[in-house]
Coordinates of C-alpha atoms in Angstrom, one line a residue:
M1 CA 11.2 21.2 11.6
M2 CA 11.9 22.7 8.2
A3 CA 10.7 26.2 7.2
S4 CA 7.5 26.5 5.3
S5 CA 6.8 28.2 2.0
P6 CA 3.5 29.5 0.8
D7 CA 3.3 26.9 -2.0
R8 CA 4.2 24.1 0.4
E9 CA 1.5 25.0 2.8
K10 CA -1.1 25.2 0.0
Q11 CA -0.5 21.7 -1.2
T12 CA -2.6 19.0 0.3
R13 CA -0.6 16.0 1.4
V14 CA -2.5 12.8 1.8
F15 CA -1.3 9.4 3.0
L16 CA -3.2 6.3 1.9
W17 CA -2.3 3.6 4.3
C18 CA -3.1 -0.1 3.8
S19 CA -2.1 -3.6 4.3
P20 CA -1.0 -5.8 1.4
R21 CA -3.6 -7.1 -1.1
S22 CA -6.2 -4.4 -0.4
I23 CA -6.7 -3.0 -3.9
S24 CA -4.6 0.1 -2.9
T25 CA -2.4 0.3 -6.0
C26 CA -5.4 0.3 -8.2
F27 CA -6.9 3.0 -6.0
L28 CA -3.7 5.0 -6.3
K29 CA -3.8 4.8 -10.1
C30 CA -7.3 6.1 -10.0
L31 CA -6.3 9.0 -7.8
S32 CA -3.3 9.8 -10.0
F33 CA -5.8 10.9 -12.7
V34 CA -7.4 13.5 -10.4
D35 CA -6.5 17.0 -11.5
G36 CA -3.3 18.3 -9.9
V37 CA -2.2 15.1 -8.2
Q38 CA 1.3 13.8 -7.7
A39 CA 1.3 10.1 -6.8
W40 CA 3.9 8.4 -4.6
H41 CA 4.0 4.6 -4.5
E42 CA 5.3 2.8 -1.4
P43 CA 8.4 4.8 -0.6
Y44 CA 8.6 3.6 3.0
Q45 CA 8.4 -0.1 2.0
I46 CA 11.8 0.1 0.2
P47 CA 13.9 0.8 3.4
H48 CA 11.6 -1.4 5.4
N49 CA 12.1 -4.4 3.2
V50 CA 15.8 -3.9 3.0
E51 CA 15.9 -4.1 6.8
A52 CA 13.4 -7.0 7.0
T53 CA 15.5 -9.0 4.5
R54 CA 18.6 -8.4 6.5
L55 CA 17.0 -9.6 9.7
L56 CA 15.6 -12.7 8.1
S57 CA 18.9 -13.5 6.4
E58 CA 20.7 -13.2 9.8
S59 CA 18.3 -15.3 11.7
N60 CA 19.3 -18.8 10.4
P61 CA 16.1 -19.0 8.4
A62 CA 14.3 -22.2 7.6
E63 CA 14.6 -23.7 4.1
D64 CA 11.3 -22.2 2.8
T65 CA 12.3 -18.7 4.0
T66 CA 15.7 -19.1 2.3
T67 CA 13.8 -20.1 -0.9
L68 CA 11.7 -16.9 -0.7
L69 CA 14.8 -14.7 0.0
T70 CA 16.5 -16.2 -2.9
A71 CA 13.5 -15.6 -5.2
N72 CA 13.4 -12.0 -4.0
A73 CA 17.1 -11.5 -4.6
D74 CA 16.9 -13.0 -8.1
A75 CA 13.9 -10.7 -8.9
A76 CA 15.8 -7.7 -7.6
M77 CA 18.7 -8.5 -9.8
T78 CA 16.5 -8.9 -12.8
A79 CA 14.7 -5.6 -12.0
R80 CA 18.0 -3.8 -12.0
E81 CA 18.8 -5.1 -15.4
K82 CA 15.4 -4.1 -16.7
S83 CA 15.0 -0.9 -14.8
N84 CA 14.8 1.1 -18.1
E85 CA 11.2 -0.4 -18.5
F86 CA 10.0 2.5 -16.4
S87 CA 12.6 5.1 -17.5
G88 CA 11.8 8.5 -18.8
G89 CA 9.5 9.6 -16.0
R90 CA 9.8 10.6 -12.3
L91 CA 10.7 7.2 -10.8
M92 CA 14.1 7.0 -9.1
P93 CA 16.8 4.4 -8.2
V94 CA 15.9 2.5 -5.1
E95 CA 19.3 3.3 -3.5
K96 CA 18.0 6.9 -2.8
F97 CA 15.2 5.5 -0.6
T98 CA 16.4 5.8 3.0
Y99 CA 14.0 7.0 5.7
P100 CA 15.6 10.5 6.1
W101 CA 15.6 11.0 2.3
I102 CA 11.9 10.0 2.0
K103 CA 11.0 12.4 4.8
S104 CA 12.8 15.3 3.2
Q105 CA 11.2 14.6 -0.2
L106 CA 7.7 14.4 1.2
E107 CA 8.2 17.7 2.9
A108 CA 9.3 19.4 -0.3
E109 CA 7.1 21.3 -2.7
E110 CA 5.8 19.5 -5.8
P111 CA 5.8 22.4 -8.4
G112 CA 2.6 22.6 -10.4
K113 CA 0.7 20.2 -8.2
K114 CA -2.2 20.8 -5.8
Y115 CA -2.3 17.4 -4.1
I116 CA 0.3 14.8 -3.1
F117 CA -1.0 11.3 -2.5
V118 CA 1.4 8.8 -0.9
K119 CA 0.2 5.1 -0.9
D120 CA 2.1 2.8 1.4
S121 CA 1.7 -0.1 3.8
A122 CA 1.3 0.7 7.5
F123 CA 3.9 -1.9 8.6
A124 CA 6.5 0.1 6.7
I125 CA 6.2 3.2 9.0
C126 CA 4.5 2.0 12.2
K127 CA 7.8 1.3 13.9
N128 CA 9.4 4.6 12.7
P129 CA 6.7 7.3 12.7
E130 CA 9.4 9.9 13.3
W131 CA 10.1 9.7 9.6
L132 CA 6.7 11.0 8.6
P133 CA 6.9 14.5 7.1
D134 CA 6.7 17.5 9.3
A135 CA 4.1 19.2 7.0
P136 CA 0.4 19.6 7.0
T137 CA -0.9 16.1 6.2
R138 CA -4.1 14.1 6.0
H139 CA -4.1 10.4 6.9
T140 CA -6.5 8.0 5.1
F141 CA -6.9 4.3 5.3
I142 CA -8.2 1.6 2.9
I143 CA -9.2 -1.6 4.7
R144 CA -10.2 -5.0 3.4
H145 CA -11.5 -8.0 5.2
P146 CA -8.6 -10.1 6.7
Y147 CA -10.1 -13.3 5.3
L148 CA -9.6 -11.8 1.8
T149 CA -6.2 -10.1 2.3
M150 CA -4.6 -13.1 4.0
T151 CA -5.8 -15.7 1.5
S152 CA -4.6 -13.4 -1.3
W153 CA -1.2 -12.7 0.5
R154 CA -0.7 -16.5 1.0
K155 CA -1.4 -17.1 -2.6
M156 CA 1.1 -14.3 -3.6
I157 CA 3.9 -15.9 -1.4
M158 CA 3.3 -19.3 -3.1
G159 CA 3.6 -17.6 -6.4
K160 CA 6.9 -15.9 -5.4
M161 CA 8.3 -19.3 -4.4
S162 CA 6.9 -21.1 -7.5
Y163 CA 5.1 -23.5 -5.3
E164 CA 3.3 -26.0 -7.6
E165 CA 2.1 -28.6 -5.1
D166 CA -1.3 -28.8 -3.5
P167 CA -2.0 -25.3 -2.1
L168 CA -3.5 -26.9 1.0
T169 CA 0.0 -28.5 1.8
F170 CA 1.7 -25.1 1.9
T171 CA 2.6 -23.5 5.2
L172 CA 3.3 -19.8 5.4
M173 CA 6.6 -19.2 7.2
P174 CA 6.0 -17.7 10.6
D175 CA 9.2 -15.5 10.5
V176 CA 8.1 -14.0 7.1
A177 CA 4.6 -13.4 8.3
D178 CA 5.8 -11.7 11.5
Q179 CA 7.6 -9.0 9.4
F180 CA 4.2 -7.9 7.9
Y181 CA 1.6 -9.2 10.3
G182 CA 3.3 -9.5 13.7
K183 CA 0.7 -7.0 14.9
D184 CA -2.3 -5.2 13.3
Y185 CA -0.2 -2.4 11.9
V186 CA -3.1 -0.7 10.1
Y187 CA -5.1 -0.4 13.3
C188 CA -2.0 0.6 15.3
L189 CA -1.2 3.4 12.8
W190 CA -4.7 4.6 12.8
K191 CA -4.7 4.9 16.6
Y192 CA -1.3 6.6 16.4
V193 CA -2.2 9.4 14.0
I194 CA -5.3 10.2 16.2
E195 CA -3.6 10.1 19.5
S196 CA -0.5 11.9 18.4
G197 CA -2.6 14.7 16.9
R198 CA -1.2 14.2 13.4
D199 CA -4.7 13.8 12.1
P200 CA -7.6 13.8 14.6
N201 CA -10.0 12.6 11.9
P202 CA -8.4 10.1 9.6
I203 CA -10.5 8.9 6.8
I204 CA -11.3 5.2 6.3
I205 CA -12.8 3.5 3.3
A206 CA -13.4 -0.2 2.7
A207 CA -12.0 -1.8 -0.4
E208 CA -15.3 -3.7 -0.7
D209 CA -17.2 -0.4 -1.0
L210 CA -14.8 1.0 -3.5
V211 CA -15.2 -1.8 -6.0
N212 CA -18.9 -2.3 -5.6
Y213 CA -19.9 1.4 -5.3
P214 CA -16.9 3.2 -6.9
G215 CA -18.6 6.5 -7.7
K216 CA -20.3 7.0 -4.3
T217 CA -17.2 5.9 -2.4
L218 CA -14.7 8.0 -4.4
K219 CA -17.0 11.0 -4.2
K220 CA -17.2 10.8 -0.4
Y221 CA -13.5 10.2 0.0
L222 CA -12.5 13.2 -2.2
E223 CA -15.0 15.6 -0.7
A224 CA -13.9 14.6 2.8
L225 CA -10.5 15.8 1.7
G226 CA -11.8 19.0 0.2
I227 CA -11.0 17.8 -3.4
P228 CA -13.6 18.4 -6.1
Y229 CA -15.1 15.2 -7.5
R230 CA -15.8 14.4 -11.2
E231 CA -17.8 11.4 -12.4
S232 CA -15.0 10.9 -15.0
Y233 CA -12.6 9.9 -12.2
V234 CA -14.1 6.4 -11.9
T235 CA -12.5 5.4 -15.2
W236 CA -9.0 6.1 -16.4
D237 CA -6.4 5.2 -19.0
E238 CA -5.3 1.6 -18.8
S239 CA -1.9 2.3 -20.3
E240 CA 1.1 2.0 -18.0
E241 CA 2.6 5.2 -19.4
S242 CA 1.1 7.2 -16.6
I243 CA 2.9 5.1 -14.0
K244 CA 6.2 6.5 -15.1
N245 CA 5.1 9.9 -13.7
W246 CA 4.6 8.6 -10.2
R247 CA 7.3 8.9 -7.7
G248 CA 8.8 5.7 -6.3
G249 CA 11.6 3.2 -6.7
R250 CA 12.1 2.3 -10.3
E251 CA 13.5 -1.2 -9.6
W252 CA 10.7 -1.7 -7.1
F253 CA 8.1 -1.2 -9.8
V254 CA 9.8 -3.6 -12.2
M255 CA 10.3 -6.2 -9.5
G256 CA 6.7 -5.9 -8.4
K257 CA 5.4 -6.2 -11.9
Q258 CA 7.4 -9.2 -12.9
M259 CA 6.4 -11.0 -9.7
G260 CA 2.7 -10.4 -10.3
L261 CA 2.3 -7.9 -7.5
F262 CA 1.3 -4.8 -9.4
D263 CA 0.6 -5.9 -13.0
K264 CA -3.2 -6.0 -12.8
A265 CA -3.3 -2.7 -11.0
F266 CA -0.9 -1.0 -13.4
R267 CA -3.1 -2.1 -16.3
S268 CA -6.4 -1.2 -14.6
S269 CA -8.9 1.2 -16.0
C270 CA -11.7 1.0 -13.5
F271 CA -12.8 -0.8 -10.4
L272 CA -14.3 -4.2 -11.1
P273 CA -17.0 -5.5 -8.6
K274 CA -16.0 -8.6 -6.8
T275 CA -18.0 -11.6 -7.4
S276 CA -16.1 -14.1 -5.2
V277 CA -17.8 -15.3 -2.0
M278 CA -16.3 -14.5 1.4
P279 CA -14.7 -17.7 2.7
N280 CA -15.8 -19.1 6.0
R281 CA -13.3 -19.2 8.9
E282 CA -13.3 -23.0 8.8
D283 CA -12.2 -22.8 5.2
L284 CA -9.1 -20.8 6.0
T285 CA -5.8 -22.8 6.1
P286 CA -4.3 -23.2 9.6
D287 CA -1.2 -21.1 8.8
I288 CA -3.2 -17.9 8.5
T289 CA -6.1 -18.4 11.0
G290 CA -4.0 -17.0 13.9
I291 CA -3.1 -13.9 11.9
V292 CA -6.7 -13.4 10.8
D293 CA -7.9 -13.6 14.4
R294 CA -5.3 -10.9 15.3
L295 CA -6.5 -8.6 12.5
L296 CA -10.2 -9.0 12.7
P297 CA -11.0 -6.9 15.9
G298 CA -9.2 -3.9 14.5
Y299 CA -10.7 -4.3 11.1
E300 CA -14.2 -4.5 12.5
E301 CA -13.7 -1.4 14.6
M302 CA -12.4 0.6 11.6
Y303 CA -15.1 -0.8 9.4
Q304 CA -17.7 0.8 11.6
R305 CA -15.9 4.2 11.4
R306 CA -15.5 4.1 7.6
L307 CA -17.1 6.4 5.1
K308 CA -20.2 4.6 4.0
P309 CA -21.3 4.8 0.3
E310 CA -24.9 5.4 1.0

């Protein structure tokens, strides 16, 4: 364990763990405008996805999986060519992002900052928790109903693959889904941080509460972390210029934006109430029902433990 410095101990480190498609990047942009915050975006996902891509490539993948891998490789190449889109800030080349390097960076001081917020997906660290920083840290979770996350994730995969046929005929590739939803990683990580003593009282908020009751939910979240709340925090500058001052992989940002993963969140300026109706289970496509059934018990338990906006 590395030696501590007074400034390092004073800084509040907060992880915001999530699953894909849970409004987490929009939430991070909101938090990045809180006074004294340094935001980190998905550092652990970079080495995780490198390894996941290698495993998929070596597993004699089916044609659809190969199509997705090719699309990702093409997007990564384009991102390297356009990486200057997010130059001039604190973003760094993705080659730096190994698990040991990330750990050391998250243990370091952030001069002039009071709070360090790190947003990442639970699946990216759940198998490698030894790479979490050895520093005083709070762990928080944003959860969203599996019906909504899985239908959104399925739609995202179709978009990556440029699938233009009837969406009902699309089948999500099991080998790809297993890399991200082979188990309920959010629930497992929540249990881990409690049982390991890393954070006996992790904070949970629901994405549905955040978009429908942004002021009340954000106030409770920040106050639970000991961070002063201001009403002005529920709106922020829609410009992408502030994103350059986050810390993360430069090419990862470009790639995510050009594939439609982050563009809405990067341009956001507030939380928009959701008007869509929750689908019924019988309306879900067969390729995601098994995953939803696996995720639902953990979601329901965590939902009962969430900070309520009342």
